[in-house]
Amino acid sequence: MGHTKKHRGEININFNIEITDKDEIETFYSLLVLGCITAIREDLLTWDQVEERLFSPNTLTKIEELNLHSTLIEITNQGIMELNLLQRLNAIEYEKSMDEIENLLKTFIKEQK
């Protein structure tokens, strides 16, 4: 499945999941994002930790290359561009945006069944 490499006191883990069906990829990614939102809200992860893991420009490029559903591209782009800033500047707008993303993801996942 994955393997671990040690390099200069660091541990790097490569974890590969092979999913070839586009609908399954979209569902899997949706669940990852929903889990990250929950982790932020439950103070299990910081916004910066989630951004490192999921809302990176690299992730956005990958999901665009895979031509995933526009909702997922929009959510990822919004996550990268807006949520971190909103969290620091405007708590009410931040919570509204998190609620909106959470509801979009739940609707999207339900429609994928």
PDB file of C-alpha atoms in Angstrom:
ATOM      1  CA  MET A   1       0.000   0.000   0.000  1.00  0.00           C
ATOM      2  CA  GLY A   2       2.427   2.694   1.150  1.00  0.00           C
ATOM      3  CA  HIS A   3       5.958   2.769   2.375  1.00  0.00           C
ATOM      4  CA  THR A   4       7.990   4.772   4.831  1.00  0.00           C
ATOM      5  CA  LYS A   5      11.321   6.403   4.041  1.00  0.00           C
ATOM      6  CA  LYS A   6      13.668   7.906   6.606  1.00  0.00           C
ATOM      7  CA  HIS A   7      15.771  10.830   5.507  1.00  0.00           C
ATOM      8  CA  ARG A   8      17.831  13.060   7.795  1.00  0.00           C
ATOM      9  CA  GLY A   9      15.750  12.376  10.894  1.00  0.00           C
ATOM     10  CA  GLU A  10      12.444  12.804   9.064  1.00  0.00           C
ATOM     11  CA  ILE A  11       9.873  10.193   8.275  1.00  0.00           C
ATOM     12  CA  ASN A  12       8.065  10.427   4.961  1.00  0.00           C
ATOM     13  CA  ILE A  13       5.059   8.221   4.376  1.00  0.00           C
ATOM     14  CA  ASN A  14       3.714   7.626   0.901  1.00  0.00           C
ATOM     15  CA  PHE A  15       0.126   6.482   1.038  1.00  0.00           C
ATOM     16  CA  ASN A  16      -1.416   5.608  -2.295  1.00  0.00           C
ATOM     17  CA  ILE A  17      -5.046   4.771  -2.868  1.00  0.00           C
ATOM     18  CA  GLU A  18      -5.948   3.706  -6.354  1.00  0.00           C
ATOM     19  CA  ILE A  19      -9.409   4.793  -7.423  1.00  0.00           C
ATOM     20  CA  THR A  20     -10.102   4.923 -11.122  1.00  0.00           C
ATOM     21  CA  ASP A  21     -13.823   5.729 -11.194  1.00  0.00           C
ATOM     22  CA  LYS A  22     -14.353   9.498 -11.356  1.00  0.00           C
ATOM     23  CA  ASP A  23     -17.517   9.368  -9.214  1.00  0.00           C
ATOM     24  CA  GLU A  24     -15.658   7.399  -6.542  1.00  0.00           C
ATOM     25  CA  ILE A  25     -12.777   9.895  -6.621  1.00  0.00           C
ATOM     26  CA  GLU A  26     -15.233  12.755  -6.165  1.00  0.00           C
ATOM     27  CA  THR A  27     -16.960  11.008  -3.265  1.00  0.00           C
ATOM     28  CA  PHE A  28     -13.647  10.147  -1.602  1.00  0.00           C
ATOM     29  CA  TYR A  29     -12.368  13.717  -1.949  1.00  0.00           C
ATOM     30  CA  SER A  30     -15.682  15.091  -0.625  1.00  0.00           C
ATOM     31  CA  LEU A  31     -15.391  12.900   2.452  1.00  0.00           C
ATOM     32  CA  LEU A  32     -11.806  14.065   3.020  1.00  0.00           C
ATOM     33  CA  VAL A  33     -12.821  17.714   2.857  1.00  0.00           C
ATOM     34  CA  LEU A  34     -15.841  17.135   5.106  1.00  0.00           C
ATOM     35  CA  GLY A  35     -13.595  15.371   7.610  1.00  0.00           C
ATOM     36  CA  CYS A  36     -11.145  18.263   7.549  1.00  0.00           C
ATOM     37  CA  ILE A  37     -13.920  20.777   8.180  1.00  0.00           C
ATOM     38  CA  THR A  38     -15.110  18.701  11.117  1.00  0.00           C
ATOM     39  CA  ALA A  39     -11.539  18.452  12.439  1.00  0.00           C
ATOM     40  CA  ILE A  40     -11.148  22.239  12.279  1.00  0.00           C
ATOM     41  CA  ARG A  41     -14.452  22.828  14.041  1.00  0.00           C
ATOM     42  CA  GLU A  42     -13.603  20.277  16.730  1.00  0.00           C
ATOM     43  CA  ASP A  43     -10.146  21.846  17.239  1.00  0.00           C
ATOM     44  CA  LEU A  44      -8.467  18.606  16.200  1.00  0.00           C
ATOM     45  CA  LEU A  45      -6.508  20.331  13.429  1.00  0.00           C
ATOM     46  CA  THR A  46      -5.631  23.939  12.788  1.00  0.00           C
ATOM     47  CA  TRP A  47      -6.521  25.663   9.568  1.00  0.00           C
ATOM     48  CA  ASP A  48      -2.826  25.709   8.613  1.00  0.00           C
ATOM     49  CA  GLN A  49      -2.565  21.931   9.106  1.00  0.00           C
ATOM     50  CA  VAL A  50      -5.569  21.328   6.858  1.00  0.00           C
ATOM     51  CA  GLU A  51      -4.234  23.738   4.281  1.00  0.00           C
ATOM     52  CA  GLU A  52      -0.929  21.829   4.211  1.00  0.00           C
ATOM     53  CA  ARG A  53      -2.706  18.507   3.787  1.00  0.00           C
ATOM     54  CA  LEU A  54      -5.628  19.265   1.516  1.00  0.00           C
ATOM     55  CA  PHE A  55      -6.226  22.877   0.500  1.00  0.00           C
ATOM     56  CA  SER A  56      -2.974  23.426  -1.321  1.00  0.00           C
ATOM     57  CA  PRO A  57      -2.449  24.855  -4.795  1.00  0.00           C
ATOM     58  CA  ASN A  58      -1.112  21.404  -5.746  1.00  0.00           C
ATOM     59  CA  THR A  59      -4.418  19.785  -4.752  1.00  0.00           C
ATOM     60  CA  LEU A  60      -6.361  22.344  -6.760  1.00  0.00           C
ATOM     61  CA  THR A  61      -4.201  21.653  -9.807  1.00  0.00           C
ATOM     62  CA  LYS A  62      -4.725  17.889  -9.434  1.00  0.00           C
ATOM     63  CA  ILE A  63      -8.503  18.082  -9.115  1.00  0.00           C
ATOM     64  CA  GLU A  64      -8.664  20.451 -12.084  1.00  0.00           C
ATOM     65  CA  GLU A  65      -6.528  18.019 -14.128  1.00  0.00           C
ATOM     66  CA  LEU A  66      -8.882  15.194 -13.156  1.00  0.00           C
ATOM     67  CA  ASN A  67     -11.780  17.403 -14.243  1.00  0.00           C
ATOM     68  CA  LEU A  68     -13.627  16.761 -10.988  1.00  0.00           C
ATOM     69  CA  HIS A  69     -17.036  18.277 -10.390  1.00  0.00           C
ATOM     70  CA  SER A  70     -17.052  22.073 -10.376  1.00  0.00           C
ATOM     71  CA  THR A  71     -18.442  22.086  -6.812  1.00  0.00           C
ATOM     72  CA  LEU A  72     -15.280  20.377  -5.566  1.00  0.00           C
ATOM     73  CA  ILE A  73     -13.025  22.734  -7.502  1.00  0.00           C
ATOM     74  CA  GLU A  74     -14.941  25.728  -6.132  1.00  0.00           C
ATOM     75  CA  ILE A  75     -14.745  24.425  -2.553  1.00  0.00           C
ATOM     76  CA  THR A  76     -11.011  23.773  -2.830  1.00  0.00           C
ATOM     77  CA  ASN A  77     -10.381  27.170  -4.385  1.00  0.00           C
ATOM     78  CA  GLN A  78     -12.503  28.869  -1.733  1.00  0.00           C
ATOM     79  CA  GLY A  79     -10.648  26.966   0.953  1.00  0.00           C
ATOM     80  CA  ILE A  80      -7.300  28.131  -0.369  1.00  0.00           C
ATOM     81  CA  MET A  81      -8.270  31.699  -1.071  1.00  0.00           C
ATOM     82  CA  GLU A  82     -10.775  32.741   1.557  1.00  0.00           C
ATOM     83  CA  LEU A  83     -11.324  30.645   4.632  1.00  0.00           C
ATOM     84  CA  ASN A  84      -7.971  31.150   6.307  1.00  0.00           C
ATOM     85  CA  LEU A  85      -8.294  34.911   5.924  1.00  0.00           C
ATOM     86  CA  LEU A  86     -11.925  34.926   7.047  1.00  0.00           C
ATOM     87  CA  GLN A  87     -11.073  32.890  10.120  1.00  0.00           C
ATOM     88  CA  ARG A  88      -8.667  35.591  11.233  1.00  0.00           C
ATOM     89  CA  LEU A  89     -10.750  38.627  10.279  1.00  0.00           C
ATOM     90  CA  ASN A  90     -14.453  37.866  10.518  1.00  0.00           C
ATOM     91  CA  ALA A  91     -15.715  35.006  12.672  1.00  0.00           C
ATOM     92  CA  ILE A  92     -19.350  35.346  11.541  1.00  0.00           C
ATOM     93  CA  GLU A  93     -18.520  35.209   7.823  1.00  0.00           C
ATOM     94  CA  TYR A  94     -16.075  32.375   8.475  1.00  0.00           C
ATOM     95  CA  GLU A  95     -18.747  30.253  10.177  1.00  0.00           C
ATOM     96  CA  LYS A  96     -21.209  31.046   7.378  1.00  0.00           C
ATOM     97  CA  SER A  97     -18.663  29.942   4.781  1.00  0.00           C
ATOM     98  CA  MET A  98     -17.854  26.755   6.706  1.00  0.00           C
ATOM     99  CA  ASP A  99     -21.588  25.979   6.997  1.00  0.00           C
ATOM    100  CA  GLU A 100     -22.045  26.609   3.278  1.00  0.00           C
ATOM    101  CA  ILE A 101     -19.164  24.318   2.328  1.00  0.00           C
ATOM    102  CA  GLU A 102     -20.339  21.624   4.734  1.00  0.00           C
ATOM    103  CA  ASN A 103     -23.867  21.742   3.292  1.00  0.00           C
ATOM    104  CA  LEU A 104     -22.570  21.688  -0.292  1.00  0.00           C
ATOM    105  CA  LEU A 105     -20.462  18.623   0.490  1.00  0.00           C
ATOM    106  CA  LYS A 106     -23.295  16.786   2.229  1.00  0.00           C
ATOM    107  CA  THR A 107     -25.623  17.482  -0.704  1.00  0.00           C
ATOM    108  CA  PHE A 108     -22.955  16.414  -3.183  1.00  0.00           C
ATOM    109  CA  ILE A 109     -22.259  13.156  -1.306  1.00  0.00           C
ATOM    110  CA  LYS A 110     -25.980  12.348  -1.074  1.00  0.00           C
ATOM    111  CA  GLU A 111     -26.359  12.903  -4.820  1.00  0.00           C
ATOM    112  CA  GLN A 112     -23.467  10.500  -5.499  1.00  0.00           C
ATOM    113  CA  LYS A 113     -25.231   7.523  -3.898  1.00  0.00           C
TER     114      LYS A 113
END
